[in-house]
XYZ file of C-alpha atoms in Angstrom:
785
model
C -14.226 38.586 -4.508
C -13.068 40.725 -7.449
C -15.495 41.438 -10.297
C -14.724 39.506 -13.499
C -14.368 41.206 -16.872
C -16.042 39.696 -19.982
C -13.008 37.576 -20.972
C -12.777 36.148 -17.464
C -16.523 35.449 -17.391
C -16.139 33.617 -20.709
C -13.317 31.538 -19.212
C -15.480 30.537 -16.236
C -18.262 29.533 -18.650
C -15.857 27.507 -20.805
C -14.508 25.714 -17.762
C -18.091 25.044 -16.685
C -18.638 23.238 -19.995
C -15.371 21.315 -19.482
C -16.702 20.156 -16.113
C -19.521 18.366 -17.971
C -17.149 16.507 -20.353
C -16.314 13.149 -18.673
C -13.738 12.209 -21.306
C -11.607 15.263 -20.448
C -10.397 15.005 -16.834
C -7.662 17.646 -17.245
C -7.669 21.362 -18.060
C -5.037 24.113 -18.200
C -5.942 27.787 -17.910
C -3.077 29.944 -19.146
C -2.342 33.596 -19.727
C 0.256 36.364 -19.399
C 1.729 37.176 -16.004
C -0.794 39.867 -15.143
C -3.836 37.787 -16.131
C -6.062 36.790 -13.218
C -5.923 33.027 -13.653
C -6.166 32.227 -9.942
C -9.231 34.449 -9.535
C -10.985 32.693 -12.435
C -10.186 29.294 -10.868
C -11.514 30.534 -7.516
C -14.773 31.655 -9.198
C -15.220 28.215 -10.703
C -14.647 26.537 -7.336
C -17.112 28.897 -5.621
C -19.762 28.219 -8.275
C -19.413 24.457 -7.852
C -19.680 24.780 -4.065
C -23.340 25.606 -4.642
C -23.916 22.188 -6.242
C -24.174 19.063 -4.034
C -22.875 17.044 -6.996
C -19.386 18.557 -6.640
C -16.627 18.672 -4.077
C -14.525 21.550 -5.446
C -11.179 22.318 -3.802
C -8.897 25.289 -4.465
C -5.146 24.613 -4.042
C -3.379 27.999 -4.273
C 0.403 27.774 -4.513
C 2.161 30.669 -2.833
C 4.744 31.372 -0.136
C 5.416 28.257 1.984
C 3.815 26.074 -0.697
C 6.679 26.021 -3.174
C 8.196 22.773 -1.887
C 6.778 19.340 -2.451
C 6.277 18.455 1.194
C 4.166 21.592 1.728
C 2.144 21.294 -1.434
C 1.434 17.591 -0.962
C 0.368 18.241 2.634
C -2.073 20.883 1.355
C -3.443 18.490 -1.264
C -3.944 15.870 1.427
C -5.883 18.316 3.548
C -8.127 18.979 0.545
C -8.882 15.408 -0.527
C -8.338 13.026 2.422
C -10.198 13.181 5.706
C -8.675 12.137 9.051
C -5.184 11.420 7.713
C -2.565 11.900 10.407
C 0.356 12.978 8.229
C 3.554 11.408 7.014
C 6.450 11.819 4.637
C 5.898 13.198 1.112
C 6.241 9.619 -0.211
C 3.345 8.405 1.957
C 1.237 11.464 1.275
C 1.640 11.066 -2.503
C 0.747 7.383 -2.255
C -2.376 8.116 -0.218
C -3.557 10.850 -2.574
C -2.943 8.794 -5.704
C -3.990 5.345 -4.505
C -6.860 6.192 -2.158
C -8.462 9.136 -3.912
C -7.365 10.051 -7.412
C -6.811 6.703 -9.155
C -9.957 4.960 -7.842
C -12.128 7.963 -8.763
C -15.398 8.920 -7.114
C -17.814 6.165 -6.170
C -21.505 6.302 -6.948
C -23.366 8.336 -4.376
C -20.484 10.680 -3.557
C -19.851 14.046 -5.217
C -17.377 14.438 -8.064
C -14.025 16.020 -7.181
C -12.432 19.105 -8.740
C -8.878 20.098 -7.783
C -8.075 23.626 -8.991
C -4.313 24.172 -8.551
C -3.227 27.730 -9.213
C 0.200 29.027 -10.241
C 1.825 25.607 -10.648
C 5.007 27.229 -11.963
C 5.615 28.507 -8.418
C 6.448 24.955 -7.341
C 8.807 24.181 -10.190
C 11.266 22.488 -10.356
C 10.776 21.153 -6.849
C 7.619 19.049 -7.140
C 7.025 15.581 -8.654
C 3.624 16.140 -10.275
C 3.167 13.070 -12.508
C 3.202 10.698 -9.540
C -0.105 12.260 -8.528
C -2.136 12.949 -11.648
C -1.031 10.495 -14.337
C -4.042 8.182 -13.910
C -7.120 9.786 -12.390
C -10.280 7.742 -12.050
C -13.932 8.458 -12.933
C -15.445 11.819 -11.971
C -12.113 13.385 -11.012
C -11.190 16.751 -12.582
C -7.845 18.547 -12.274
C -7.484 22.177 -13.352
C -4.052 23.841 -13.382
C -3.385 27.525 -14.018
C -0.046 28.420 -15.602
C 1.703 31.525 -16.853
C 2.456 31.732 -20.565
C 1.058 31.304 -24.059
C -0.504 28.253 -25.720
C 2.890 26.632 -26.372
C 3.858 27.076 -22.722
C 0.561 25.540 -21.628
C 1.092 22.513 -23.855
C 4.612 22.084 -22.498
C 3.078 21.723 -19.037
C 0.939 18.730 -20.037
C 3.669 16.056 -19.641
C 5.204 17.860 -16.652
C 1.908 17.609 -14.801
C 1.311 14.017 -15.880
C -1.797 14.958 -17.870
C -2.846 13.034 -20.999
C -2.539 15.244 -24.123
C -5.719 13.939 -25.765
C -7.720 14.344 -22.557
C -6.727 17.911 -21.684
C -8.712 21.108 -22.409
C -6.610 24.285 -22.828
C -8.143 27.753 -22.372
C -6.429 31.180 -22.646
C -6.893 34.386 -20.654
C -5.872 37.880 -21.835
C -3.575 40.141 -19.873
C -4.821 42.855 -17.503
C -3.032 45.983 -16.324
C -1.394 45.850 -12.916
C -3.662 47.288 -10.228
C -2.533 50.829 -9.358
C -0.487 51.491 -7.323
C 0.789 47.880 -7.407
C 2.812 47.853 -10.635
C 6.127 46.206 -9.631
C 8.053 47.889 -12.434
C 6.996 51.363 -11.364
C 7.562 50.688 -7.655
C 10.963 49.147 -8.272
C 12.040 52.096 -10.387
C 11.216 54.502 -7.587
C 12.358 52.394 -4.632
C 15.415 53.270 -2.555
C 18.381 50.961 -2.021
C 17.092 49.289 1.160
C 13.534 48.627 -0.131
C 15.052 47.211 -3.317
C 17.179 44.835 -1.245
C 14.037 43.795 0.703
C 12.200 43.080 -2.550
C 15.169 40.971 -3.660
C 15.026 38.925 -0.445
C 11.275 38.340 -0.699
C 11.467 37.469 -4.403
C 14.217 34.886 -3.885
C 12.868 33.330 -0.675
C 10.977 30.038 -0.683
C 8.891 31.056 2.322
C 7.486 34.007 4.198
C 10.322 35.698 6.110
C 10.148 36.632 9.776
C 10.831 40.210 10.765
C 14.008 39.250 12.646
C 15.315 37.401 9.561
C 14.716 40.484 7.429
C 16.350 42.891 9.865
C 19.350 40.562 10.271
C 19.807 40.316 6.506
C 19.341 43.996 5.781
C 20.833 45.488 8.940
C 17.907 47.896 9.323
C 14.358 48.037 10.662
C 11.435 46.687 8.673
C 9.735 50.085 8.658
C 12.591 51.723 6.779
C 12.798 48.830 4.318
C 9.092 49.097 3.400
C 9.171 52.754 2.412
C 7.626 53.137 -1.051
C 6.937 49.441 -1.689
C 4.077 48.818 0.775
C 1.566 47.912 -1.999
C 3.737 44.951 -3.047
C 4.243 43.456 0.422
C 1.817 41.638 2.706
C 2.405 41.113 6.445
C 0.861 38.227 8.390
C 1.679 37.463 12.027
C 5.088 39.078 11.908
C 6.078 37.498 8.578
C 6.427 39.172 5.184
C 6.035 38.111 1.549
C 5.205 39.684 -1.794
C 1.462 40.104 -2.198
C 1.042 38.197 -5.485
C 2.934 35.370 -7.137
C 3.023 37.389 -10.339
C 4.629 40.284 -8.479
C 7.275 37.968 -7.040
C 8.186 36.683 -10.485
C 8.196 40.224 -11.909
C 10.598 41.383 -9.215
C 12.813 38.298 -9.506
C 13.185 38.717 -13.259
C 14.212 42.349 -12.833
C 17.025 41.439 -10.443
C 20.401 41.205 -12.112
C 22.531 38.138 -11.431
C 24.604 39.843 -8.774
C 21.554 41.062 -6.843
C 19.949 37.626 -7.011
C 23.095 35.899 -5.762
C 23.495 38.447 -2.983
C 19.896 37.912 -1.846
C 20.294 34.156 -1.756
C 23.617 34.450 0.060
C 21.956 36.615 2.712
C 19.125 34.113 3.126
C 21.494 31.171 3.508
C 23.693 33.044 5.984
C 20.842 33.242 8.503
C 20.876 30.978 11.602
C 21.458 27.376 10.374
C 18.427 26.027 12.226
C 16.156 28.661 10.668
C 15.553 29.424 6.987
C 18.722 27.660 5.732
C 17.718 24.380 7.380
C 14.449 24.206 5.477
C 15.504 25.705 2.154
C 19.212 25.135 1.472
C 18.466 22.060 -0.593
C 15.841 23.955 -2.623
C 18.287 26.749 -3.446
C 20.914 24.194 -4.466
C 18.423 22.588 -6.849
C 17.330 25.926 -8.286
C 20.969 26.845 -8.905
C 21.759 23.446 -10.460
C 24.601 23.087 -7.961
C 27.093 20.224 -8.410
C 26.092 16.993 -6.753
C 28.800 17.217 -4.089
C 27.096 20.322 -2.647
C 24.001 18.286 -1.766
C 25.976 16.035 0.591
C 25.730 18.846 3.177
C 22.018 18.120 3.696
C 22.548 14.385 4.263
C 24.418 14.747 7.526
C 23.739 14.103 11.185
C 24.040 17.833 11.850
C 21.325 18.633 9.309
C 19.115 15.988 10.940
C 19.626 17.581 14.363
C 18.626 20.998 12.987
C 15.458 19.588 11.442
C 14.500 17.797 14.647
C 14.483 21.154 16.467
C 11.847 22.479 14.031
C 8.073 21.849 14.039
C 8.285 19.739 10.858
C 10.717 17.361 12.590
C 11.880 14.321 10.703
C 9.336 14.857 7.901
C 11.249 17.857 6.589
C 14.519 15.956 6.768
C 13.063 12.962 4.913
C 11.779 15.304 2.197
C 15.333 16.569 1.711
C 16.703 13.021 1.640
C 14.236 11.940 -1.011
C 15.105 14.784 -3.362
C 18.863 14.399 -2.879
C 18.650 10.665 -3.498
C 16.778 11.151 -6.731
C 19.228 13.815 -7.884
C 22.105 11.442 -7.173
C 20.433 8.678 -9.175
C 19.986 11.061 -12.120
C 23.744 11.700 -12.026
C 24.640 7.992 -12.092
C 24.588 7.683 -15.854
C 27.447 10.191 -16.141
C 29.595 9.329 -13.118
C 30.210 6.836 -10.340
C 30.627 9.282 -7.473
C 26.854 9.605 -7.117
C 26.430 6.035 -5.878
C 27.563 6.704 -2.324
C 25.317 9.726 -1.859
C 22.295 7.860 -3.261
C 22.917 4.911 -0.939
C 23.512 7.162 2.060
C 20.273 9.092 1.505
C 18.297 5.857 1.086
C 19.719 4.217 4.214
C 19.175 7.340 6.325
C 15.609 7.705 5.052
C 14.883 4.073 5.875
C 16.362 4.650 9.322
C 14.183 7.684 9.916
C 11.065 5.847 8.766
C 11.875 3.099 11.267
C 12.567 5.661 14.016
C 9.258 7.382 13.481
C 7.303 4.233 14.325
C 8.797 3.643 17.774
C 8.833 5.182 21.268
C 10.933 5.299 24.436
C 14.488 4.483 23.468
C 17.748 6.326 22.929
C 17.785 7.758 19.425
C 19.849 9.979 17.084
C 20.819 13.517 18.010
C 17.749 15.713 18.318
C 15.217 12.889 17.895
C 12.566 12.295 20.512
C 12.968 9.068 22.554
C 11.843 5.958 20.625
C 11.829 2.186 20.961
C 13.159 -0.312 18.437
C 12.776 -4.082 18.476
C 15.895 -4.355 16.302
C 18.591 -1.701 16.842
C 19.046 0.588 13.864
C 22.731 -0.280 13.793
C 22.038 -4.023 13.946
C 25.447 -5.653 13.586
C 24.092 -8.811 12.000
C 22.534 -6.848 9.126
C 25.671 -4.735 8.789
C 27.865 -7.827 8.570
C 25.631 -9.350 5.870
C 25.622 -6.187 3.779
C 29.346 -5.536 4.101
C 30.240 -9.154 3.315
C 28.077 -9.081 0.178
C 29.630 -5.799 -0.990
C 33.166 -7.035 -0.345
C 32.528 -10.372 -2.037
C 31.618 -8.577 -5.274
C 34.884 -6.587 -5.353
C 38.201 -7.484 -6.942
C 41.098 -8.337 -4.631
C 42.910 -5.298 -3.313
C 43.144 -2.869 -0.417
C 39.599 -1.520 -0.857
C 38.120 -5.013 -0.688
C 40.246 -5.853 2.346
C 38.990 -2.698 4.077
C 35.343 -3.569 3.434
C 35.763 -7.168 4.639
C 37.597 -5.944 7.751
C 34.566 -3.790 8.548
C 32.341 -6.841 8.004
C 34.472 -8.804 10.469
C 34.273 -6.001 13.044
C 30.475 -5.966 12.775
C 30.226 -9.767 12.920
C 32.309 -10.000 16.104
C 29.931 -7.602 17.864
C 26.826 -9.724 17.214
C 25.502 -10.797 20.603
C 23.719 -14.023 19.637
C 26.288 -16.844 19.326
C 24.573 -18.622 16.433
C 24.154 -15.409 14.424
C 27.718 -14.345 15.202
C 29.048 -17.693 14.018
C 26.911 -17.601 10.845
C 28.210 -14.135 9.953
C 31.830 -15.117 10.548
C 31.394 -18.302 8.526
C 29.882 -16.365 5.611
C 32.900 -14.083 5.796
C 35.265 -17.086 5.800
C 33.915 -18.102 2.386
C 34.818 -14.702 0.963
C 38.195 -14.088 2.609
C 41.054 -16.008 1.025
C 43.772 -18.077 2.668
C 44.641 -18.180 6.326
C 42.373 -15.205 7.107
C 39.425 -17.297 5.940
C 40.435 -20.178 8.199
C 40.778 -17.740 11.102
C 37.253 -16.455 10.530
C 35.900 -20.030 10.360
C 37.666 -20.891 13.630
C 36.067 -17.844 15.255
C 32.699 -19.053 13.974
C 33.320 -22.494 15.424
C 34.248 -20.980 18.779
C 30.939 -19.084 18.764
C 28.978 -22.240 17.907
C 30.654 -24.151 20.777
C 29.079 -21.724 23.256
C 25.519 -22.627 22.212
C 23.597 -24.272 25.038
C 21.415 -26.724 23.078
C 23.511 -29.798 22.224
C 21.653 -30.627 19.005
C 21.801 -27.064 17.658
C 25.468 -26.881 18.639
C 26.258 -30.087 16.722
C 24.342 -28.909 13.647
C 26.225 -25.610 13.524
C 29.538 -27.389 13.990
C 28.771 -29.550 10.957
C 28.101 -26.412 8.912
C 31.389 -24.899 10.114
C 33.412 -27.639 8.423
C 32.980 -25.863 5.096
C 35.350 -23.082 6.138
C 37.995 -25.065 8.066
C 41.177 -26.714 6.799
C 40.398 -30.357 5.877
C 42.067 -31.963 8.906
C 40.338 -29.606 11.334
C 37.041 -30.065 9.505
C 37.287 -33.845 9.874
C 37.868 -33.610 13.625
C 34.982 -31.160 14.110
C 32.598 -33.258 11.993
C 33.452 -36.415 13.961
C 32.945 -34.560 17.232
C 29.541 -33.252 16.092
C 28.444 -36.677 14.824
C 29.494 -38.280 18.089
C 27.425 -35.699 19.982
C 24.367 -36.497 17.895
C 24.941 -40.243 18.211
C 25.418 -40.045 21.972
C 22.086 -38.454 22.690
C 22.383 -34.915 21.391
C 20.010 -35.530 18.475
C 19.426 -37.666 15.377
C 22.801 -38.805 13.933
C 21.131 -39.041 10.527
C 20.981 -35.240 10.589
C 24.510 -35.271 9.188
C 22.666 -35.616 5.870
C 21.184 -32.143 6.238
C 24.630 -30.548 6.239
C 26.646 -32.763 3.913
C 26.418 -30.240 1.076
C 28.804 -28.068 3.100
C 31.394 -30.852 3.537
C 34.739 -30.801 1.762
C 35.481 -34.168 0.185
C 37.964 -35.018 2.945
C 35.242 -34.656 5.581
C 32.797 -36.830 3.618
C 35.508 -39.498 3.197
C 36.347 -39.463 6.901
C 32.730 -39.726 8.030
C 31.893 -42.682 5.805
C 32.951 -45.375 8.313
C 31.099 -43.574 11.098
C 27.966 -43.365 8.934
C 28.145 -47.089 8.117
C 28.069 -47.815 11.855
C 24.844 -45.856 12.424
C 21.591 -47.742 13.077
C 18.614 -48.120 10.708
C 17.185 -45.120 8.819
C 19.889 -42.813 10.164
C 22.486 -44.990 8.390
C 20.570 -44.783 5.100
C 20.219 -41.011 5.282
C 23.852 -40.390 6.181
C 25.279 -42.794 3.581
C 23.074 -41.404 0.791
C 24.135 -37.842 1.568
C 27.829 -38.698 1.746
C 27.625 -40.783 -1.431
C 26.154 -37.748 -3.200
C 29.256 -35.760 -2.196
C 31.733 -38.538 -3.084
C 30.086 -39.909 -6.257
C 31.977 -43.212 -5.964
C 29.934 -46.045 -7.632
C 30.651 -48.592 -4.889
C 29.594 -46.192 -2.190
C 26.502 -45.200 -4.163
C 25.608 -48.897 -4.357
C 26.132 -49.357 -0.613
C 24.027 -46.288 0.160
C 21.235 -47.396 -2.187
C 21.067 -50.809 -0.554
C 20.601 -49.076 2.828
C 17.911 -46.820 1.374
C 16.069 -49.840 -0.102
C 16.146 -51.526 3.260
C 14.584 -48.514 5.004
C 12.273 -47.108 2.302
C 9.446 -46.257 4.660
C 6.643 -44.515 2.706
C 5.475 -42.792 5.890
C 8.886 -41.275 6.554
C 9.017 -37.861 4.801
C 12.820 -38.010 4.833
C 12.996 -41.351 3.010
C 11.745 -39.861 -0.252
C 14.357 -37.098 -0.096
C 17.103 -39.603 0.758
C 16.355 -41.620 -2.392
C 16.236 -38.426 -4.496
C 19.829 -37.591 -3.474
C 21.051 -40.795 -5.080
C 18.948 -40.763 -8.260
C 21.460 -38.866 -10.499
C 24.242 -41.344 -9.495
C 22.493 -44.721 -9.796
C 23.607 -47.436 -12.186
C 21.015 -48.949 -14.547
C 19.844 -51.886 -12.360
C 19.631 -49.692 -9.283
C 17.742 -46.986 -11.192
C 15.148 -49.552 -12.247
C 14.856 -50.803 -8.666
C 14.402 -47.200 -7.546
C 11.618 -46.791 -10.118
C 9.915 -49.863 -8.616
C 10.172 -48.263 -5.168
C 8.732 -44.923 -6.283
C 4.972 -45.794 -6.262
C 4.993 -46.477 -2.536
C 5.753 -42.793 -1.916
C 2.278 -41.745 -3.109
C 2.074 -38.096 -4.193
C 5.863 -37.859 -4.247
C 6.224 -40.722 -6.720
C 5.933 -38.447 -9.770
C 8.670 -36.164 -8.435
C 10.996 -39.154 -8.004
C 10.239 -40.467 -11.485
C 10.896 -37.025 -13.006
C 14.474 -37.395 -11.789
C 14.797 -41.103 -12.568
C 13.688 -40.855 -16.191
C 16.565 -38.544 -17.263
C 18.991 -40.826 -15.417
C 17.635 -43.914 -17.215
C 17.832 -42.137 -20.579
C 21.421 -41.152 -19.833
C 22.077 -44.870 -19.250
C 20.466 -45.841 -22.581
C 17.052 -46.866 -21.235
C 14.238 -44.879 -22.977
C 11.990 -45.361 -19.887
C 8.838 -45.272 -22.009
C 6.855 -47.268 -19.467
C 7.636 -44.755 -16.745
C 6.844 -41.789 -18.997
C 3.433 -43.160 -19.905
C 2.574 -43.648 -16.246
C 3.132 -39.988 -15.417
C 0.535 -37.195 -15.489
C 0.937 -34.816 -18.431
C 2.717 -31.988 -16.577
C 5.141 -34.401 -14.909
C 5.819 -36.066 -18.260
C 6.685 -32.710 -19.866
C 9.096 -31.921 -17.036
C 10.713 -35.354 -17.274
C 11.136 -35.028 -21.044
C 12.700 -31.569 -20.713
C 15.148 -32.774 -18.068
C 16.042 -35.681 -20.383
C 16.967 -33.551 -23.392
C 20.709 -33.364 -22.598
C 20.908 -37.197 -22.470
C 18.459 -38.261 -25.165
C 19.634 -40.237 -28.186
C 16.938 -38.463 -30.230
C 16.416 -35.007 -28.657
C 14.310 -33.789 -31.605
C 11.741 -36.506 -30.907
C 11.567 -35.532 -27.252
C 11.216 -31.877 -28.179
C 8.320 -32.665 -30.493
C 6.560 -34.521 -27.690
C 7.069 -31.545 -25.359
C 5.644 -29.121 -27.936
C 2.627 -31.298 -28.592
C 1.828 -31.490 -24.891
C 2.397 -27.772 -24.313
C 0.142 -26.588 -27.120
C -2.707 -28.682 -25.745
C -2.608 -26.709 -22.488
C -4.238 -23.337 -21.746
C -1.909 -20.280 -21.855
C -1.753 -19.940 -18.060
C -0.895 -23.634 -17.722
C 1.808 -23.195 -20.380
C 3.142 -20.290 -18.323
C 3.548 -22.620 -15.342
C 5.220 -25.285 -17.447
C 7.650 -22.733 -18.886
C 9.377 -22.561 -15.501
C 9.540 -26.348 -15.312
C 11.191 -26.824 -18.691
C 12.892 -23.417 -19.074
C 16.255 -24.379 -17.537
C 16.788 -27.116 -20.126
C 15.174 -25.563 -23.201
C 16.683 -22.174 -22.347
C 20.138 -23.702 -22.140
C 19.531 -25.061 -25.630
C 18.794 -21.526 -26.904
C 15.043 -22.110 -27.275
C 13.868 -19.039 -25.334
C 11.929 -17.455 -28.200
C 9.959 -20.650 -28.712
C 9.092 -20.745 -25.014
C 7.974 -17.123 -25.104
C 5.740 -18.018 -28.023
C 3.845 -20.367 -25.723
C 2.675 -17.452 -23.568
C 2.074 -14.885 -26.316
C -1.606 -14.320 -25.318
C -0.673 -13.386 -21.742
C 0.009 -9.881 -20.447
C 3.149 -7.861 -19.806
C 3.538 -9.009 -16.203
C 3.771 -12.661 -17.296
C 6.172 -11.825 -20.121
C 8.398 -9.845 -17.781
C 8.787 -12.739 -15.356
C 9.384 -15.195 -18.191
C 12.017 -12.969 -19.835
C 13.935 -12.568 -16.591
C 13.763 -16.280 -15.832
C 14.902 -17.353 -19.297
C 17.740 -14.821 -19.292
C 19.192 -16.694 -16.312
C 19.181 -19.981 -18.246
C 19.919 -18.917 -21.826
C 23.404 -17.336 -21.773
C 23.529 -16.812 -25.524
C 20.368 -14.700 -25.511
C 20.614 -13.248 -21.981
C 21.579 -9.690 -23.061
C 18.706 -9.459 -25.539
C 16.162 -10.996 -23.136
C 17.231 -8.631 -20.365
C 16.928 -5.587 -22.611
C 13.435 -6.706 -23.616
C 12.454 -7.160 -19.978
C 13.775 -3.800 -18.765
C 11.045 -1.427 -20.054
C 8.354 -3.737 -18.683
C 10.141 -3.919 -15.327
C 10.542 -0.142 -15.125
C 6.866 0.399 -15.901
C 5.655 -2.169 -13.381
C 8.467 -1.773 -10.862
C 7.366 1.532 -9.323
C 4.445 -0.235 -7.659
C 5.929 -3.740 -7.574
C 9.681 -3.491 -6.946
C 10.050 -7.282 -6.762
C 9.617 -7.313 -10.541
C 12.708 -5.134 -10.882
C 14.602 -7.178 -8.301
C 14.305 -10.201 -10.564
C 16.464 -8.404 -13.155
C 19.195 -7.326 -10.728
C 21.246 -10.553 -11.149
C 21.327 -9.672 -14.870
C 22.493 -6.092 -14.259
C 25.646 -6.564 -16.350
C 23.398 -6.774 -19.437
C 21.517 -3.519 -18.737
C 22.330 -0.246 -20.524
C 23.651 2.399 -18.137
C 20.543 4.577 -18.358
C 18.260 1.606 -17.716
C 20.371 0.357 -14.822
C 20.306 3.822 -13.237
C 16.519 4.038 -13.619
C 16.119 0.608 -12.026
C 18.486 1.579 -9.225
C 16.438 4.703 -8.538
C 13.156 2.800 -8.267
C 14.675 0.113 -6.071
C 16.355 2.655 -3.780
C 12.973 4.332 -3.501
C 11.513 1.049 -2.229
C 14.495 0.443 0.059
C 14.222 3.925 1.557
C 10.578 3.361 2.400
C 11.293 0.200 4.362
C 12.516 -0.453 7.894
C 16.233 -0.003 8.549
C 16.849 -3.680 9.290
C 15.192 -4.658 6.014
C 17.081 -1.970 4.122
C 20.455 -3.629 4.668
C 19.745 -7.325 4.317
C 16.022 -7.997 4.665
C 13.477 -9.991 2.682
C 12.304 -7.067 0.553
C 14.454 -4.646 -1.412
C 17.766 -4.474 0.426
C 21.310 -3.313 -0.163
C 22.493 -6.933 -0.311
C 20.164 -7.608 -3.234
C 21.305 -4.478 -5.062
C 24.994 -5.443 -5.066
C 25.049 -6.637 -8.732
C 23.383 -3.383 -9.802
C 25.862 -1.232 -7.877
C 28.717 -3.259 -9.359
C 27.363 -2.785 -12.891
C 26.827 0.967 -12.423
C 29.896 1.949 -10.428
C 32.272 -1.015 -10.131
C 34.508 -1.519 -7.112
C 34.536 2.215 -6.397
C 30.765 2.211 -5.991
C 30.763 -0.965 -3.898
C 33.408 0.459 -1.557
C 31.496 3.725 -1.301
C 28.283 1.910 -0.421
C 30.160 -0.056 2.262
C 31.447 3.157 3.824
C 27.898 4.487 3.959
C 26.701 1.341 5.769
C 29.249 1.947 8.514
C 28.818 5.720 8.716
C 25.017 5.772 8.669
C 24.875 3.051 11.318
C 26.995 5.290 13.548
C 24.209 7.902 13.446
C 21.769 5.445 15.006
C 23.556 3.557 17.807
């Protein structure tokens, strides 16, 4: 190793003292271009290798380590043992969550990461995701080119904490003779100068055949006079030092630089351009439309022919997606590209986990339990996107695509469900046609009970006369041995009024508990006092405390009961045991609405149930202020966490009355996570204050949402209240979560999915963005048949 001069020895000593300062986990060593920062860092690492108390790792950034996927892979190799690899997203998560944030445990050596020449990786690396929160006994040293101001500018870019960072300077040194780039460049011929331009602009070591193709001459002739600047390893060439590369690049005029890059990108598409086109586009700040070329099936096929395989492609997708999200605040055209990149990345992540099945062009055979182009998920996503659009040709096109996907669903029940969902969105005769197709699918189901249940659901989309006939047919099937005829109650919420009217005589003819269940459900739809009375009498007759359905049957009628019946229902409630309080919580507001203060029932309830009953009674109370005072008194007696639980019980009623700030005062001692959930919940129930509550929730959601995207999802229904910049930031974090999930989940799954992001897309990009997202659903699915 090179001998250090006095200034460099002093720097090693200063960094040695920094190593012993536990409150300063970060350090930056800076100096002019020709200073030997990397050599000083290497000396420090070598010195610590002699101590069993330290695990010191050098991370030198150079050719082939100027892209995030390469650098993160190197970091993984330095700090994680036995990790099998993965996408940059997974590698970052493993480094941060498994090694850097937890810190070093007792009994294991402290860790030093010495990362040299970090400017070599700019602007293509997301540093803060790694280093923003290191744990105990973790040290990170970065070497950077520049003066003290430049070093300080790197602190936020690296994710370091300003007050916990030591900064140390190094003086300049003369270039080693005969390696001075300026002198060699001045004396170099035309061909060697062109070679230096290629090597300075390239993001990787170049193969000999790539160089000869670009220059049209042999490598020997191109090296004449510049040999001291160039290093050759295994038939590849690069400039010997990072500082020399930057010196050469800065001395190239614009035309020479552009010519060098053009030569690099004109090489064979599956070679250098495949891996580095996206990087050159970023470096040149190319318009967003140019990046669409790397989110194509052809680009995927090229990557799959390379050793990096899908990992390189996913790295491109991630960067393009984030660039598109950054552009959202200033234009809508970025939405489609962001969605496309996220859906393709999710698809590739799903592909990579499977084996032995037909797969996209260039991908090794894989197996998938759910096809990547699952028509059921496509239909759900397309229907949701179309439903959010205004009437017009674009909406009709999206819903037509949803119908095409729905008709291709193999399972009859799922096909019918998708077509019925579509019928609710499509207006007029087209909606009836879709509902009839759904009914036809349901009729093919083999199980008689399931078939009858689905037919009852289908009535919601049919014309009234057809719905009546289908409902009667389904009820007859249940009554004649195909299941429990009382099950009509489970589906009555779907019935048009005409269907409920027509089924009433049939329900009255049913036996025992089935009659009570059916009548109660139909009475809830019809709301007619005489029918409510008839249904209640049947429920009284069959109020079996051991029947779990009996309690629910009575609850359907509670909001419709007249005063005498409500009191009789209150007398029935105790026989339902643990469910009695739930029944009384609904009966008390009904009694108050009828002029009965229900004090005896209130006093019999546990405290939490009483608070809920009082809150639900506020809209009907003769003296709402008195009820509110009782609620407050009960709330303030509870512990903060118990108040937090009660907030969700009373929030819908107090929020509607504009009392959100008072409710938030209840949970003031709790942390940000609790406040975020409460703000989002109250914004849904307090229309007058919804914009303000949503704006207050947003910064908390963005801070917590990177690790817990469900927190951001809770704000998506309120997207219309978000500022554009905040909505775009939320969209970026949620797309990041979507892209990391399986393909089937990405469209319409339980986690972050395109269906759940529809309000956010609508708020950011309107119908144009929704239509663009729908086109991406169809096109990306075609990549993965």
